[in-house]
Amino acid sequence: MTLRKRFTLFTIFWLILILIFFNIFVYFYVIKITTESEEEVIATKVELMRENPRIQSGRGLNSPELLNEYYNVNEMIRIIVPTNRVVNITGSNPVLLELPAEFKPYQHTGMITKGGERILFMRVPLFEDGKVIAMLEVNRILDELDDYLQILIAALSVTTIGAILFAIFGTFWFTSRLTAPIQTLVTTMREIDRSGKLRQITISNREDSAELQQLIRAFNQMIERLDRTFARQKQFVADASHELKTPLTVISSYAGILKRWGRDDESVRDEAIEAIAKESVRLQNLTKSMLMLAEAEQEDWLKLEMFDVVPLLDELAKMMETTFQRPIRVKALSGSVRMVGDKDKIRQLFVILLDNAIKYSKEPIDISISLMKNIVQIEVKDKGIGIPEKEIPHLFERFYRVDGARSRTTGGVGLGLSIAKRIVDLHEGKIDVFSLKDLGTTITLQFKQRK
């Protein structure tokens, strides 16, 4: 069942339920009010009759003209003595005249039904010398009131049917406008699935609800993000294919040389083996970096913990100093600088930065650590060959090399700084590069000291 039908049926069901209860309430409330009004009319008439001197004295109760002045066409008035005999009566309605006479020595008010008609009655005793000598009875048939109630029922039925019809068409029209953007979303997604091409939905100028506009904007943002992701993946595949093609071509070429005439020529054989080994290492490093970068794209790649940055960098500096025989100096303005992050990934980040600094500089490398206003700032500074200013914006692009020949000499594949940038982004940090040609490079990292 569609959302439009569900919403329409739900609205109609509750509307009908509300109208039923409302009509029942109105019907019985009108009956109550009108019945009380009729009772007041009868009570007023009875009081007027009891104030009549002839009725008060108890003499002349059988006089025909005694009750005529109080007579109404829809009433019957009679006086009944204790023997259940009617001594005086006035009235012309046959239904009222058929009512049996029954003497009651006490005042009583009520309603009875006879012949499908509702009859309201009031009985009061008449006294003489403190004794009950008769009973005055007033009966009033409520046929006019019942006619009005029939008109009320008809009016309520017509208005109820009209309200239901109006609600059906109104709800259908409203849900049509309400679900139109959703239907557009469905159509767009089906079109994307059919054609394989991403496209956004244009937000119309008509007054859609804020929630639907937010839904469309969220969908467009998702499409935009998917478009960027697919574009990056396409570029990544193209760059990876280009990078993989070179070592594979070298390996294939030297393998062919070995196969044709390199078996007997020792110098050719040694050259081929050396080239194949070198390109195999490069291919291995490239594959490892690509897998690492793909892993870094996952949202749950980090394992956050609280750790001290100073001993981490001290240990890393000593290890790389021993390995590469290059001085790496760590300077901390305070003895302890703690931050929340993935300790292994932060270590990997600085391995990448120090490895680049070692490759492209001959002088000692300086690392400074400071903490200001809950911001952990770390600088890695070398006095190497530097980076041209126009190349700095492209440093963190995948497979980008400032100098391709130089990078091949040092074994770089152009993915290290991309991985470093991803690590910084996942830690919600900031990375800046300042460099001057032949004077050196300074890379500044900033992380919020979350607790």
Coordinates of C-alpha atoms in Angstrom, one line a residue:
M1 CA 0.0 0.0 0.0
T2 CA 1.4 3.4 -1.0
L3 CA 2.1 6.1 1.6
R4 CA -0.6 8.3 0.0
K5 CA -3.3 5.6 0.5
R6 CA -2.1 4.9 4.0
F7 CA -2.2 8.6 5.0
T8 CA -5.6 9.1 3.4
L9 CA -7.2 6.0 5.1
F10 CA -5.6 7.0 8.4
T11 CA -7.0 10.5 8.2
I12 CA -10.5 9.4 7.1
F13 CA -10.6 6.7 9.8
W14 CA -9.8 9.2 12.6
L15 CA -12.1 11.9 11.0
I16 CA -15.0 9.5 10.9
L17 CA -14.3 8.4 14.5
I18 CA -14.2 12.0 15.7
L19 CA -17.4 12.9 13.8
I20 CA -19.2 9.9 15.2
F21 CA -18.4 10.9 18.8
F22 CA -19.1 14.5 18.1
N23 CA -22.5 13.8 16.5
I24 CA -23.4 11.5 19.4
F25 CA -22.4 14.2 21.9
V26 CA -24.4 16.9 20.0
Y27 CA -27.5 14.7 19.7
F28 CA -27.7 13.7 23.4
Y29 CA -26.7 17.2 24.5
V30 CA -29.5 18.7 22.4
I31 CA -31.9 16.2 23.9
K32 CA -30.8 17.0 27.4
I33 CA -31.1 20.7 26.9
T34 CA -34.5 20.6 25.2
T35 CA -35.9 18.1 27.6
E36 CA -34.9 20.3 30.6
S37 CA -36.4 23.3 28.9
E38 CA -39.7 21.4 28.4
E39 CA -39.6 20.3 32.1
E40 CA -39.2 23.9 33.1
V41 CA -42.2 24.9 31.0
I42 CA -44.4 22.2 32.6
A43 CA -43.1 23.1 36.1
T44 CA -44.0 26.7 35.5
K45 CA -47.5 25.8 34.3
V46 CA -48.1 23.5 37.3
E47 CA -47.0 26.2 39.7
L48 CA -49.4 28.7 38.1
M49 CA -52.3 26.1 38.3
R50 CA -51.6 25.4 42.0
E51 CA -51.8 29.1 42.7
N52 CA -55.3 29.2 41.3
P53 CA -57.7 29.7 44.3
R54 CA -60.2 27.2 43.1
I55 CA -57.6 24.5 42.8
Q56 CA -56.1 25.5 46.2
S57 CA -59.5 25.2 48.0
G58 CA -60.2 21.9 46.3
R59 CA -63.7 23.0 45.4
G60 CA -64.9 23.0 41.8
L61 CA -62.2 20.6 40.6
N62 CA -64.6 19.1 38.2
S63 CA -65.5 22.4 36.6
P64 CA -64.9 22.1 32.8
E65 CA -63.6 25.6 32.4
L66 CA -61.1 25.2 35.3
L67 CA -58.3 23.6 33.1
N68 CA -59.2 25.2 29.7
E69 CA -57.2 28.4 30.3
Y70 CA -54.0 26.3 30.8
Y71 CA -54.6 24.0 27.8
N72 CA -52.0 23.6 25.0
V73 CA -52.6 21.6 21.8
N74 CA -49.8 19.2 22.5
E75 CA -50.8 18.7 26.2
M76 CA -53.3 16.8 28.3
I77 CA -54.2 18.1 31.7
R78 CA -56.4 16.1 34.1
I79 CA -57.3 15.8 37.8
I80 CA -57.5 12.3 39.3
V81 CA -59.0 11.4 42.6
P82 CA -57.7 8.6 44.9
T83 CA -60.2 6.2 43.3
N84 CA -58.3 6.5 40.0
R85 CA -61.3 8.4 38.6
V86 CA -60.7 11.3 36.3
V87 CA -62.9 14.2 37.5
N88 CA -61.6 16.8 35.1
I89 CA -59.6 16.6 31.8
T90 CA -58.7 18.7 28.9
G91 CA -56.8 17.7 25.7
S92 CA -57.4 16.4 22.2
N93 CA -54.3 14.3 21.3
P94 CA -55.5 10.7 21.0
V95 CA -52.1 9.3 22.1
L96 CA -52.3 11.3 25.4
L97 CA -56.0 10.5 25.9
E98 CA -55.2 6.8 25.9
L99 CA -52.9 7.1 28.9
P100 CA -54.3 5.1 31.8
A101 CA -55.3 7.2 34.9
E102 CA -53.3 6.2 38.0
F103 CA -53.5 8.2 41.2
K104 CA -50.2 9.0 43.0
P105 CA -50.2 10.8 46.4
Y106 CA -46.7 12.4 45.8
Q107 CA -45.0 14.7 43.3
H108 CA -43.4 12.9 40.4
T109 CA -41.8 13.9 37.1
G110 CA -40.7 11.6 34.3
M111 CA -40.9 10.5 30.7
I112 CA -42.6 7.6 29.0
T113 CA -42.9 6.4 25.4
K114 CA -46.2 5.4 23.8
G115 CA -46.9 4.8 20.1
G116 CA -43.4 5.8 19.2
E117 CA -43.9 9.2 20.8
R118 CA -42.0 10.6 23.8
I119 CA -44.3 11.9 26.6
L120 CA -43.1 14.2 29.4
F121 CA -45.4 14.2 32.5
M122 CA -45.6 15.9 35.9
R123 CA -47.9 14.8 38.7
V124 CA -48.5 16.9 41.9
P125 CA -50.9 16.2 44.8
L126 CA -53.7 18.6 45.7
F127 CA -54.5 19.2 49.4
E128 CA -57.5 20.3 51.4
D129 CA -57.2 20.7 55.1
G130 CA -53.8 19.0 55.0
K131 CA -55.1 15.9 53.2
V132 CA -54.5 14.8 49.7
I133 CA -57.8 14.9 47.9
A134 CA -56.7 14.6 44.2
M135 CA -53.7 14.7 41.9
L136 CA -53.0 17.2 39.1
E137 CA -51.4 15.6 36.1
V138 CA -49.9 17.4 33.1
N139 CA -48.7 15.3 30.1
R140 CA -46.8 16.9 27.2
I141 CA -46.1 15.1 24.0
L142 CA -42.7 15.9 22.4
D143 CA -43.6 15.4 18.8
E144 CA -42.4 18.8 17.7
L145 CA -39.2 18.4 19.6
D146 CA -38.7 14.9 18.0
D147 CA -39.3 16.5 14.6
Y148 CA -36.5 19.0 15.3
L149 CA -34.3 16.1 16.4
Q150 CA -34.9 14.4 13.1
I151 CA -33.9 17.6 11.3
L152 CA -30.8 17.7 13.5
I153 CA -29.9 14.1 12.6
A154 CA -30.3 14.8 8.9
A155 CA -28.2 18.0 9.2
L156 CA -25.5 16.1 11.1
S157 CA -25.5 13.3 8.6
V158 CA -25.3 15.7 5.6
T159 CA -22.4 17.7 7.2
T160 CA -20.6 14.5 8.2
I161 CA -20.8 13.0 4.7
G162 CA -19.7 16.4 3.2
A163 CA -16.8 16.6 5.7
I164 CA -15.7 13.0 4.8
L165 CA -15.9 13.7 1.1
F166 CA -14.0 17.0 1.5
A167 CA -11.4 15.2 3.7
I168 CA -11.0 12.5 1.1
F169 CA -10.3 14.9 -1.7
G170 CA -8.4 17.3 0.5
T171 CA -6.2 14.6 1.9
F172 CA -5.6 13.1 -1.5
W173 CA -4.6 16.5 -2.9
F174 CA -2.4 17.3 0.2
T175 CA -0.7 13.9 0.1
S176 CA -0.1 14.3 -3.6
R177 CA 1.8 17.4 -3.0
L178 CA 3.4 15.9 0.1
T179 CA 4.7 12.8 -1.7
A180 CA 5.6 14.5 -5.0
P181 CA 9.2 15.1 -3.9
I182 CA 9.4 11.6 -2.6
Q183 CA 8.2 10.3 -5.9
T184 CA 10.7 12.5 -7.6
L185 CA 13.4 10.9 -5.4
V186 CA 12.3 7.4 -6.3
T187 CA 12.2 8.3 -10.0
T188 CA 15.6 9.8 -9.8
M189 CA 17.1 6.8 -8.0
R190 CA 15.6 4.4 -10.5
E191 CA 17.0 6.5 -13.4
I192 CA 20.4 6.5 -11.7
D193 CA 20.1 2.7 -11.3
R194 CA 19.1 2.3 -14.9
S195 CA 21.6 4.7 -16.5
G196 CA 24.4 4.5 -14.0
K197 CA 24.8 8.2 -14.1
L198 CA 24.5 10.3 -11.0
R199 CA 22.3 13.4 -11.1
Q200 CA 20.8 15.7 -8.5
I201 CA 17.2 16.9 -7.9
T202 CA 16.4 20.5 -8.6
I203 CA 14.6 22.2 -5.7
S204 CA 11.5 23.9 -7.0
N205 CA 10.3 27.3 -6.0
R206 CA 6.9 26.0 -4.7
E207 CA 6.3 26.0 -1.0
D208 CA 7.4 22.5 0.0
S209 CA 7.8 21.7 3.7
A210 CA 11.1 22.4 5.4
E211 CA 11.5 18.6 6.1
L212 CA 11.1 17.7 2.4
Q213 CA 13.5 20.5 1.3
Q214 CA 16.0 19.0 3.9
L215 CA 15.4 15.6 2.4
I216 CA 16.1 16.8 -1.1
R217 CA 19.2 18.7 0.0
A218 CA 20.5 15.7 1.9
F219 CA 19.9 13.5 -1.3
N220 CA 21.8 16.1 -3.4
Q221 CA 24.6 16.2 -0.9
M222 CA 24.8 12.4 -1.0
I223 CA 24.9 12.4 -4.8
E224 CA 27.5 15.1 -4.8
R225 CA 29.6 13.2 -2.3
L226 CA 29.2 10.0 -4.3
D227 CA 30.2 11.9 -7.4
R228 CA 33.4 13.1 -5.8
T229 CA 34.1 9.6 -4.4
F230 CA 33.6 8.0 -7.9
A231 CA 35.8 10.7 -9.4
R232 CA 38.5 10.1 -6.9
Q233 CA 38.3 6.3 -7.4
K234 CA 38.5 6.8 -11.2
Q235 CA 41.5 9.0 -10.8
F236 CA 43.0 6.6 -8.3
V237 CA 42.6 3.7 -10.7
A238 CA 44.0 5.7 -13.6
D239 CA 47.0 6.9 -11.5
A240 CA 47.6 3.4 -10.0
S241 CA 47.5 1.8 -13.5
H242 CA 50.0 4.4 -14.7
E243 CA 52.3 3.8 -11.7
L244 CA 52.0 0.0 -12.0
K245 CA 52.7 0.0 -15.7
T246 CA 56.3 1.3 -15.4
P247 CA 57.7 -1.4 -13.0
L248 CA 55.7 -4.1 -14.8
T249 CA 57.1 -2.9 -18.2
V250 CA 60.7 -2.9 -16.8
I251 CA 60.3 -6.4 -15.3
S252 CA 58.7 -7.7 -18.6
S253 CA 61.4 -6.2 -20.7
Y254 CA 64.3 -7.5 -18.7
A255 CA 62.7 -10.9 -18.4
G256 CA 62.5 -10.9 -22.2
I257 CA 66.2 -9.9 -22.5
L258 CA 67.1 -12.8 -20.1
K259 CA 65.1 -15.2 -22.1
R260 CA 66.5 -14.2 -25.5
W261 CA 70.2 -13.7 -24.9
G262 CA 70.9 -12.8 -21.3
R263 CA 71.6 -16.4 -20.1
D264 CA 75.1 -16.5 -21.7
D265 CA 76.0 -12.8 -21.2
E266 CA 76.9 -12.3 -17.6
S267 CA 76.8 -8.5 -17.6
V268 CA 73.4 -8.5 -19.2
R269 CA 72.2 -11.1 -16.8
D270 CA 73.4 -9.1 -13.8
E271 CA 71.9 -5.9 -15.1
A272 CA 68.5 -7.6 -15.7
I273 CA 68.5 -9.3 -12.3
E274 CA 69.3 -6.0 -10.6
A275 CA 66.6 -4.1 -12.5
I276 CA 64.0 -6.8 -11.9
A277 CA 64.8 -6.9 -8.2
K278 CA 64.7 -3.1 -7.9
E279 CA 61.4 -2.8 -9.7
S280 CA 60.0 -5.7 -7.7
V281 CA 60.8 -3.8 -4.5
R282 CA 59.2 -0.6 -5.9
L283 CA 56.2 -2.6 -7.0
Q284 CA 55.9 -4.1 -3.5
N285 CA 56.2 -0.7 -1.9
L286 CA 53.6 0.8 -4.3
T287 CA 51.1 -2.0 -3.6
K288 CA 51.7 -1.7 0.1
S289 CA 51.1 2.1 0.0
M290 CA 47.9 1.6 -2.1
L291 CA 46.5 -0.9 0.3
M292 CA 47.3 1.3 3.2
L293 CA 45.6 4.3 1.5
A294 CA 42.5 2.2 0.7
E295 CA 42.4 1.1 4.4
A296 CA 42.7 4.8 5.5
E297 CA 39.5 5.6 3.6
Q298 CA 37.5 3.5 6.2
E299 CA 35.7 5.5 8.9
D300 CA 36.6 3.1 11.7
W301 CA 40.3 3.0 10.8
L302 CA 41.3 4.8 14.1
K303 CA 41.6 3.3 17.6
L304 CA 41.5 6.4 19.8
E305 CA 43.3 6.5 23.2
M306 CA 45.0 9.1 25.4
F307 CA 48.8 9.2 25.0
D308 CA 51.8 11.4 25.5
V309 CA 53.3 12.7 22.2
V310 CA 56.8 13.6 23.6
P311 CA 58.0 10.1 24.4
L312 CA 56.5 8.8 21.2
L313 CA 58.5 11.2 19.1
D314 CA 61.6 10.7 21.2
E315 CA 61.5 7.0 20.6
L316 CA 60.8 7.4 16.9
A317 CA 63.6 10.0 16.5
K318 CA 66.2 7.7 18.1
M319 CA 65.1 4.7 16.0
M320 CA 65.3 6.7 12.7
E321 CA 68.5 8.4 13.8
T322 CA 70.1 5.0 14.3
T323 CA 68.7 3.6 11.1
F324 CA 69.7 6.5 8.7
Q325 CA 72.6 7.9 10.7
R326 CA 71.0 11.4 10.6
P327 CA 70.7 13.7 13.7
I328 CA 67.0 14.2 14.6
R329 CA 66.5 16.6 17.5
V330 CA 63.2 16.7 19.5
K331 CA 62.4 19.8 21.5
A332 CA 59.4 20.0 23.8
L333 CA 58.4 23.2 25.5
S334 CA 56.8 21.2 28.3
G335 CA 57.7 17.8 29.7
S336 CA 54.4 16.1 28.8
V337 CA 52.0 16.9 25.9
R338 CA 49.0 14.5 26.0
M339 CA 46.4 14.2 23.2
V340 CA 43.6 11.8 22.1
G341 CA 44.3 9.8 18.9
D342 CA 45.4 6.6 17.4
K343 CA 49.0 6.2 18.7
D344 CA 50.1 3.8 15.9
K345 CA 48.7 6.1 13.1
I346 CA 50.3 9.2 14.6
R347 CA 53.6 7.3 14.7
Q348 CA 53.0 6.3 11.1
L349 CA 52.3 9.9 10.2
F350 CA 55.7 11.1 11.6
V351 CA 57.5 8.2 9.9
I352 CA 56.2 9.5 6.6
L353 CA 57.2 13.1 7.4
L354 CA 60.7 12.2 8.7
D355 CA 61.3 9.8 5.8
N356 CA 60.7 12.6 3.4
A357 CA 62.9 15.0 5.4
I358 CA 65.7 12.5 5.4
K359 CA 65.5 11.8 1.7
Y360 CA 65.6 15.4 0.6
S361 CA 68.0 17.0 3.1
K362 CA 71.5 16.5 4.5
E363 CA 71.4 18.6 7.6
P364 CA 69.9 17.7 11.1
I365 CA 66.1 17.5 11.4
D366 CA 64.3 19.4 14.1
I367 CA 61.0 18.5 15.8
S368 CA 59.4 21.0 18.1
I369 CA 56.4 20.2 20.3
S370 CA 54.2 22.8 22.1
L371 CA 50.8 23.1 23.7
M372 CA 48.8 26.4 23.5
K373 CA 45.2 26.9 24.4
N374 CA 44.4 23.1 24.2
I375 CA 46.0 22.9 20.7
V376 CA 48.9 20.5 20.3
Q377 CA 51.3 21.9 17.7
I378 CA 54.2 19.9 16.2
E379 CA 56.7 21.2 13.7
V380 CA 59.0 19.0 11.5
K381 CA 61.8 21.2 10.0
D382 CA 64.5 20.3 7.6
K383 CA 67.2 22.3 5.7
G384 CA 66.9 20.4 2.5
I385 CA 66.3 21.4 -1.2
G386 CA 62.8 22.8 -0.5
I387 CA 59.7 22.8 -2.6
P388 CA 58.7 25.3 -5.2
E389 CA 55.8 27.5 -4.0
K390 CA 53.6 26.5 -7.0
E391 CA 54.0 22.8 -6.1
I392 CA 52.9 23.1 -2.5
P393 CA 49.1 23.0 -3.1
H394 CA 49.5 19.7 -4.9
L395 CA 51.7 17.9 -2.3
F396 CA 48.9 15.8 -0.8
E397 CA 47.5 14.6 -4.1
R398 CA 47.9 10.9 -4.8
F399 CA 50.9 9.9 -6.9
Y400 CA 51.9 13.5 -7.2
R401 CA 55.7 14.1 -7.3
V402 CA 57.4 17.5 -7.3
D403 CA 60.2 16.0 -9.3
G404 CA 59.4 12.6 -10.8
A405 CA 63.0 11.7 -11.6
R406 CA 64.2 12.6 -8.1
S407 CA 61.3 10.6 -6.6
R408 CA 62.3 7.5 -8.5
T409 CA 65.8 7.8 -7.4
T410 CA 64.7 7.9 -3.7
G411 CA 62.1 5.2 -4.2
G412 CA 59.0 7.3 -3.6
V413 CA 55.6 6.4 -5.1
G414 CA 53.7 9.6 -4.4
L415 CA 51.3 8.2 -1.8
G416 CA 53.1 9.0 1.5
L417 CA 51.8 12.5 1.9
S418 CA 48.3 11.5 0.8
I419 CA 48.3 8.9 3.6
A420 CA 49.7 11.5 6.1
K421 CA 46.9 14.0 5.1
R422 CA 44.3 11.3 5.6
I423 CA 45.6 10.6 9.1
V424 CA 45.5 14.3 10.0
D425 CA 42.0 14.7 8.6
L426 CA 40.7 11.6 10.6
H427 CA 42.1 13.2 13.8
E428 CA 40.3 16.5 12.8
G429 CA 43.7 18.2 12.7
K430 CA 45.4 20.7 10.4
I431 CA 48.6 20.4 8.3
D432 CA 50.4 23.3 6.8
V433 CA 53.6 23.4 4.6
F434 CA 56.1 26.3 4.4
S435 CA 59.1 25.9 2.1
L436 CA 61.7 27.9 0.3
K437 CA 63.8 26.6 -2.5
D438 CA 67.2 25.4 -1.3
L439 CA 66.5 26.6 2.3
G440 CA 64.3 23.8 3.6
T441 CA 60.8 22.9 4.5
T442 CA 58.7 23.2 7.7
I443 CA 55.6 21.1 8.1
T444 CA 53.3 22.2 11.0
L445 CA 50.7 20.0 12.5
Q446 CA 47.9 21.1 14.9
F447 CA 45.6 18.8 16.9
K448 CA 42.9 19.7 19.4
Q449 CA 43.7 18.3 22.8
R450 CA 40.4 16.4 23.4
K451 CA 39.8 15.0 26.8

